[in-house]
Tab-separated table of C-alpha atoms in Angstrom:
chain	number	residue	atom	x	y	z
A	150	MET	CA	92.636	77.352	110.224
A	151	SER	CA	89.073	78.114	108.994
A	152	GLU	CA	85.748	77.120	110.485
A	153	SER	CA	85.391	74.600	107.646
A	154	SER	CA	88.377	72.758	109.046
A	155	ALA	CA	86.329	71.595	112.029
A	156	LEU	CA	85.535	67.883	111.792
A	157	GLY	CA	82.232	66.125	112.397
A	158	ARG	CA	81.845	63.198	114.783
A	159	ASP	CA	81.773	60.538	111.973
A	160	GLU	CA	84.806	62.069	110.385
A	161	VAL	CA	86.644	62.014	113.687
A	162	ARG	CA	85.733	58.374	114.144
A	163	LEU	CA	87.132	57.537	110.733
A	164	LEU	CA	90.315	59.418	111.311
A	165	VAL	CA	90.970	58.113	114.754
A	166	LEU	CA	90.677	54.500	113.467
A	167	HIS	CA	92.994	55.352	110.666
A	168	VAL	CA	95.623	56.890	112.847
A	169	LEU	CA	95.610	53.956	115.214
A	170	THR	CA	96.355	51.513	112.280
A	171	ARG	CA	99.776	53.079	112.330
A	172	GLY	CA	100.364	52.160	115.994
A	173	ALA	CA	99.091	52.770	119.533
A	174	SER	CA	98.617	56.405	120.443
A	175	HIS	CA	97.245	58.537	123.196
A	176	GLY	CA	94.661	61.271	122.546
A	177	TYR	CA	97.091	64.169	122.086
A	178	ALA	CA	99.155	62.184	119.589
A	179	ILE	CA	96.036	61.219	117.619
A	180	ALA	CA	94.914	64.809	117.313
A	181	ARG	CA	98.318	66.004	116.369
A	182	ALA	CA	98.756	63.239	113.836
A	183	VAL	CA	95.604	64.418	111.977
A	184	GLU	CA	96.748	68.014	111.966
A	185	GLU	CA	100.250	67.212	110.805
A	186	GLN	CA	99.068	64.890	108.028
A	187	SER	CA	96.611	67.387	106.770
A	188	ASP	CA	99.151	70.270	106.905
A	189	ASP	CA	96.949	71.819	109.574
A	190	ALA	CA	93.961	71.876	107.271
A	191	LEU	CA	91.997	69.679	109.600
A	192	ARG	CA	91.504	70.276	113.336
A	193	MET	CA	90.248	67.403	115.520
A	194	GLY	CA	88.474	69.237	118.286
A	195	GLU	CA	89.532	67.891	121.648
A	196	GLY	CA	85.927	68.231	122.895
A	197	THR	CA	84.849	65.769	120.255
A	198	LEU	CA	87.887	63.463	120.296
A	199	TYR	CA	87.408	62.103	123.746
A	200	PRO	CA	83.668	61.295	123.541
A	201	VAL	CA	84.511	59.581	120.209
A	202	LEU	CA	87.235	57.533	121.847
A	203	ARG	CA	84.763	56.422	124.551
A	204	ALA	CA	82.269	55.405	121.904
A	205	LEU	CA	84.865	53.474	119.946
A	206	GLU	CA	85.821	51.640	123.127
A	207	GLN	CA	82.183	50.865	123.871
A	208	ASP	CA	81.852	49.463	120.357
A	209	GLN	CA	85.045	47.433	120.949
A	210	LEU	CA	86.693	48.990	117.956
A	211	VAL	CA	89.547	50.220	120.114
A	212	THR	CA	91.036	49.234	123.454
A	213	SER	CA	92.873	51.391	125.920
A	214	ALA	CA	95.347	50.936	128.727
A	215	TRP	CA	97.348	53.170	131.021
A	216	GLU	CA	101.016	52.937	130.283
A	217	THR	CA	103.941	54.405	132.193
A	218	ALA	CA	106.252	56.514	130.073
A	219	ASP	CA	110.027	56.769	130.212
A	220	SER	CA	109.545	60.334	131.434
A	221	GLY	CA	106.505	62.156	132.688
A	222	PRO	CA	103.149	60.834	133.997
A	223	ALA	CA	101.383	57.678	132.916
A	224	ARG	CA	99.274	58.113	129.782
A	225	LYS	CA	96.221	56.378	128.436
A	226	VAL	CA	97.099	54.634	125.105
A	227	TYR	CA	94.624	53.452	122.576
A	228	ARG	CA	94.932	50.469	120.177
A	229	ILE	CA	92.748	49.454	117.276
A	230	THR	CA	91.058	46.042	117.427
A	231	ALA	CA	90.379	43.600	114.585
A	232	GLY	CA	86.822	44.831	114.679
A	233	GLY	CA	88.071	48.400	114.376
A	234	ARG	CA	90.119	47.496	111.304
A	235	ALA	CA	87.093	45.977	109.690
A	236	GLU	CA	84.984	48.962	110.580
A	237	LEU	CA	87.621	51.256	109.035
A	238	THR	CA	87.680	49.255	105.888
A	239	ARG	CA	83.906	49.519	105.606
A	240	ARG	CA	83.869	53.283	106.317
A	241	LEU	CA	86.636	53.913	103.779
A	242	ARG	CA	84.769	52.067	101.135
A	243	ASP	CA	81.577	54.053	101.977
A	244	TRP	CA	83.586	57.272	101.984
A	245	LYS	CA	85.057	56.559	98.530
A	246	SER	CA	81.645	55.776	97.137
A	247	ARG	CA	80.190	59.018	98.550
A	248	VAL	CA	83.076	61.059	97.208
A	249	ALA	CA	82.639	59.458	93.741
A	250	ALA	CA	78.918	60.046	93.832
A	251	LEU	CA	79.430	63.725	94.818
A	252	GLY	CA	81.970	64.105	92.078
A	253	ASN	CA	79.540	62.805	89.517
A	254	VAL	CA	76.819	65.180	90.592
A	255	LEU	CA	79.194	68.124	90.687
A	256	GLY	CA	80.910	67.289	87.453
A	257	LEU	CA	84.240	66.862	89.187
A	258	ASP	CA	86.823	64.210	88.595
A	259	PRO	CA	86.812	62.268	91.867
A	260	ILE	CA	89.933	62.136	94.036
A	261	GLY	CA	91.979	59.016	93.401
A	262	ARG	CA	91.082	58.383	89.775
A	263	LYS	CA	93.489	60.920	88.230
A	264	GLY	CA	95.232	62.022	91.400
A	265	GLY	CA	93.388	65.316	91.995
A	266	LEU	CA	90.267	67.310	91.735
A	267	SER	CA	89.460	68.955	88.418
A	268	HIS	CA	86.301	70.046	86.812
A	269	ALA	CA	85.391	67.559	84.078
B	125	MET	CA	93.959	64.309	141.605
B	126	ARG	CA	94.259	68.147	141.871
B	127	ASP	CA	97.696	69.417	141.014
B	128	ASP	CA	98.496	72.766	142.644
B	129	SER	CA	101.401	73.214	140.261
B	130	ARG	CA	98.981	73.346	137.396
B	131	HIS	CA	97.730	76.657	136.039
B	132	PRO	CA	94.461	77.740	137.720
B	133	ALA	CA	92.675	77.999	134.394
B	134	ILE	CA	93.438	74.326	133.751
B	135	GLU	CA	92.400	73.207	137.178
B	136	ALA	CA	89.187	75.269	136.804
B	137	PHE	CA	88.412	73.610	133.448
B	138	LEU	CA	89.122	70.134	134.866
B	139	ALA	CA	86.970	70.801	137.845
B	140	GLN	CA	84.057	71.927	135.566
B	141	VAL	CA	84.428	68.757	133.567
B	142	GLU	CA	84.548	66.668	136.614
B	143	ALA	CA	81.477	68.307	138.065
B	144	ARG	CA	79.464	66.710	135.215
B	145	LEU	CA	80.935	63.152	135.753
B	146	GLY	CA	78.725	62.284	138.711
B	147	ALA	CA	77.471	59.169	136.887
B	148	LEU	CA	80.957	57.730	136.913
B	149	SER	CA	82.709	55.916	139.738
B	150	PRO	CA	85.528	57.780	141.601
B	151	GLU	CA	88.124	55.720	139.767
B	152	GLU	CA	86.583	56.556	136.411
B	153	ARG	CA	86.407	60.276	137.271
B	154	ALA	CA	90.043	60.238	138.261
B	155	GLU	CA	90.946	58.537	134.971
B	156	GLU	CA	89.054	61.032	132.908
B	157	ARG	CA	90.602	63.912	134.758
B	158	ALA	CA	94.120	62.417	134.470
B	159	GLU	CA	93.793	61.873	130.694
B	160	LEU	CA	92.488	65.401	130.016
B	161	ALA	CA	95.135	66.868	132.257
B	162	HIS	CA	97.834	65.001	130.314
B	163	HIS	CA	96.452	66.239	127.040
B	164	LEU	CA	96.326	69.779	128.261
B	165	ASP	CA	99.826	69.716	129.638
B	166	LEU	CA	101.106	68.549	126.171
B	167	LEU	CA	99.129	71.289	124.418
B	168	VAL	CA	100.471	73.942	126.717
B	169	THR	CA	103.981	72.693	126.167
B	170	ALA	CA	103.495	72.731	122.372
B	171	ASN	CA	102.020	76.238	122.572
B	172	ARG	CA	104.906	77.547	124.686
B	173	ALA	CA	107.354	76.004	122.193
B	174	GLY	CA	105.539	77.889	119.515
B	175	GLY	CA	106.286	81.105	121.194
B	176	MET	CA	103.198	81.845	123.229
B	177	ASP	CA	103.514	83.420	126.644
B	178	PRO	CA	102.422	81.132	129.597
B	179	ASP	CA	98.981	82.465	130.068
B	180	ASP	CA	98.098	82.553	126.356
B	181	ALA	CA	99.441	78.972	125.994
B	182	VAL	CA	97.087	77.809	128.789
B	183	HIS	CA	94.023	79.631	127.498
B	184	ALA	CA	94.634	78.486	123.922
B	185	ALA	CA	94.931	74.905	125.164
B	186	VAL	CA	91.784	75.017	127.221
B	187	GLY	CA	89.934	76.715	124.356
B	188	ARG	CA	90.613	73.724	122.106
B	189	PHE	CA	88.403	71.584	124.308
B	190	GLY	CA	85.323	73.798	123.981
B	191	ARG	CA	82.796	73.941	126.762
B	192	ALA	CA	83.803	72.013	129.842
B	193	GLY	CA	80.136	71.249	130.711
B	194	ALA	CA	79.424	69.787	127.290
B	195	LEU	CA	82.470	67.594	127.403
B	196	GLY	CA	81.727	66.410	130.915
B	197	ALA	CA	78.154	65.560	129.968
B	198	ALA	CA	79.364	63.648	126.847
B	199	LEU	CA	81.908	61.637	128.864
B	200	ALA	CA	79.297	60.885	131.527
B	201	ALA	CA	76.873	59.678	128.888
B	202	ALA	CA	79.511	57.424	127.497
B	203	GLY	CA	80.211	56.057	130.951
B	204	ARG	CA	76.547	55.248	131.443
B	205	ALA	CA	76.365	53.518	128.058
B	206	ARG	CA	79.466	51.467	129.029
B	207	ARG	CA	77.738	50.102	132.158
B	208	THR	CA	74.588	49.225	130.278
B	209	PRO	CA	75.576	45.760	129.241
B	210	VAL	CA	76.088	44.645	132.840
B	211	ARG	CA	72.793	46.066	133.902
B	212	GLU	CA	71.115	44.556	130.866
B	213	ALA	CA	72.500	41.083	131.667
B	214	LEU	CA	71.127	41.319	135.214
B	215	LEU	CA	67.787	42.562	134.042
B	216	PHE	CA	67.561	39.737	131.492
B	217	VAL	CA	68.239	37.065	134.102
B	218	ILE	CA	65.692	38.567	136.448
B	219	LEU	CA	63.035	38.859	133.765
B	220	TRP	CA	63.638	35.271	132.734
B	221	THR	CA	63.559	34.021	136.314
B	222	VAL	CA	60.105	35.427	137.032
B	223	PRO	CA	58.111	33.522	134.408
B	224	VAL	CA	60.133	30.290	134.932
B	225	VAL	CA	59.510	30.386	138.706
B	226	THR	CA	55.918	31.439	138.341
B	227	GLY	CA	55.210	28.738	135.736
B	228	ALA	CA	56.925	26.083	137.798
B	229	THR	CA	55.284	26.940	141.106
B	230	SER	CA	51.773	27.993	140.043
B	231	ASP	CA	48.962	26.051	138.645
B	232	TRP	CA	47.857	28.722	136.256
B	233	TYR	CA	46.233	27.348	133.214
B	234	VAL	CA	44.571	29.397	130.618
B	235	ASP	CA	41.392	27.850	129.468
B	236	GLY	CA	40.996	27.929	125.770
B	237	VAL	CA	42.416	26.983	122.561
B	238	LEU	CA	45.635	29.016	122.394
B	239	PHE	CA	47.401	27.961	125.568
B	240	PRO	CA	46.192	24.574	126.591
B	241	HIS	CA	49.306	23.721	128.621
B	242	PRO	CA	51.191	25.573	131.345
B	243	TRP	CA	54.569	25.013	129.596
B	244	ILE	CA	53.204	26.704	126.535
B	245	ASP	CA	52.230	29.608	128.835
B	246	GLY	CA	55.740	29.699	130.080
B	247	LEU	CA	57.297	29.667	126.650
B	248	TYR	CA	55.016	32.484	125.568
B	249	MET	CA	55.989	34.578	128.574
B	250	LEU	CA	59.694	33.933	127.873
B	251	ALA	CA	59.232	34.920	124.208
B	252	VAL	CA	57.510	38.237	125.261
B	253	VAL	CA	60.194	39.038	127.801
B	254	THR	CA	62.977	38.292	125.344
B	255	VAL	CA	61.481	40.477	122.601
B	256	ALA	CA	60.832	43.310	125.009
B	257	PHE	CA	64.312	43.078	126.502
B	258	PHE	CA	66.079	43.284	123.131
B	259	GLN	CA	63.854	46.063	121.920
B	260	HIS	CA	64.681	47.998	125.030
B	261	ARG	CA	68.367	47.423	124.477
B	262	GLN	CA	68.090	48.606	120.928
B	263	ASP	CA	66.288	51.731	122.071
B	264	VAL	CA	68.952	52.469	124.701
B	265	ARG	CA	71.809	52.031	122.217
B	266	ALA	CA	70.025	54.230	119.636
B	267	ALA	CA	69.564	56.969	122.247
B	268	ALA	CA	73.271	56.815	123.146
B	269	GLN	CA	74.347	57.420	119.603
């Protein structure tokens, strides 16, 4: 995994919200989901993940609760709120616009139009 | 809660994080510690399943969290920001009470054209307090970002 695989805070926020739309998860599961879905190309630094989760809770975009597991200790599980889903939709829209704009500047065919990156 | 069965490197990391959580209540500190410990235990288990020896598995897991001090400071800052709304509400009530009580109990009366009546003085004070309060809250939120 290269240095460029490290994620910024805004990216971590976006990915956390996205992962939680698939169901409640604890911090470790959120980080692993991102790595698995990116084929290990992206690493969600744990030192960034937890402050982001706190910020998302403060903004009421996610909620958390301690839940007892069938085996092992209790774990803190996060769920996305309706506000979080709306925020995710907004951020995804902004992300797509930014990618399209970058693609235009760089002369690349944006991801999603023809299913891949190619130089126009 | 300290777990003597946990690897010393993990306990040392958790202790370093906890040392920066002074702004949090004991319950909040315990929760932060428990959550991080749970994550570290799962990382170590995964690393061991991937073939690492025990010490390497622990050090790799701890390494993923970066600097303990920085993490602790970030979590403490988030905790302070979380408590801000309660303090803000109390501050707002107090700030409103002062001009209301002052206006109701005093006979102050500004001579002149702008504020010919005490109740206008009171409304003006309340408006100033409200604007200042929300500006302060905006500044606090911006600083916490």
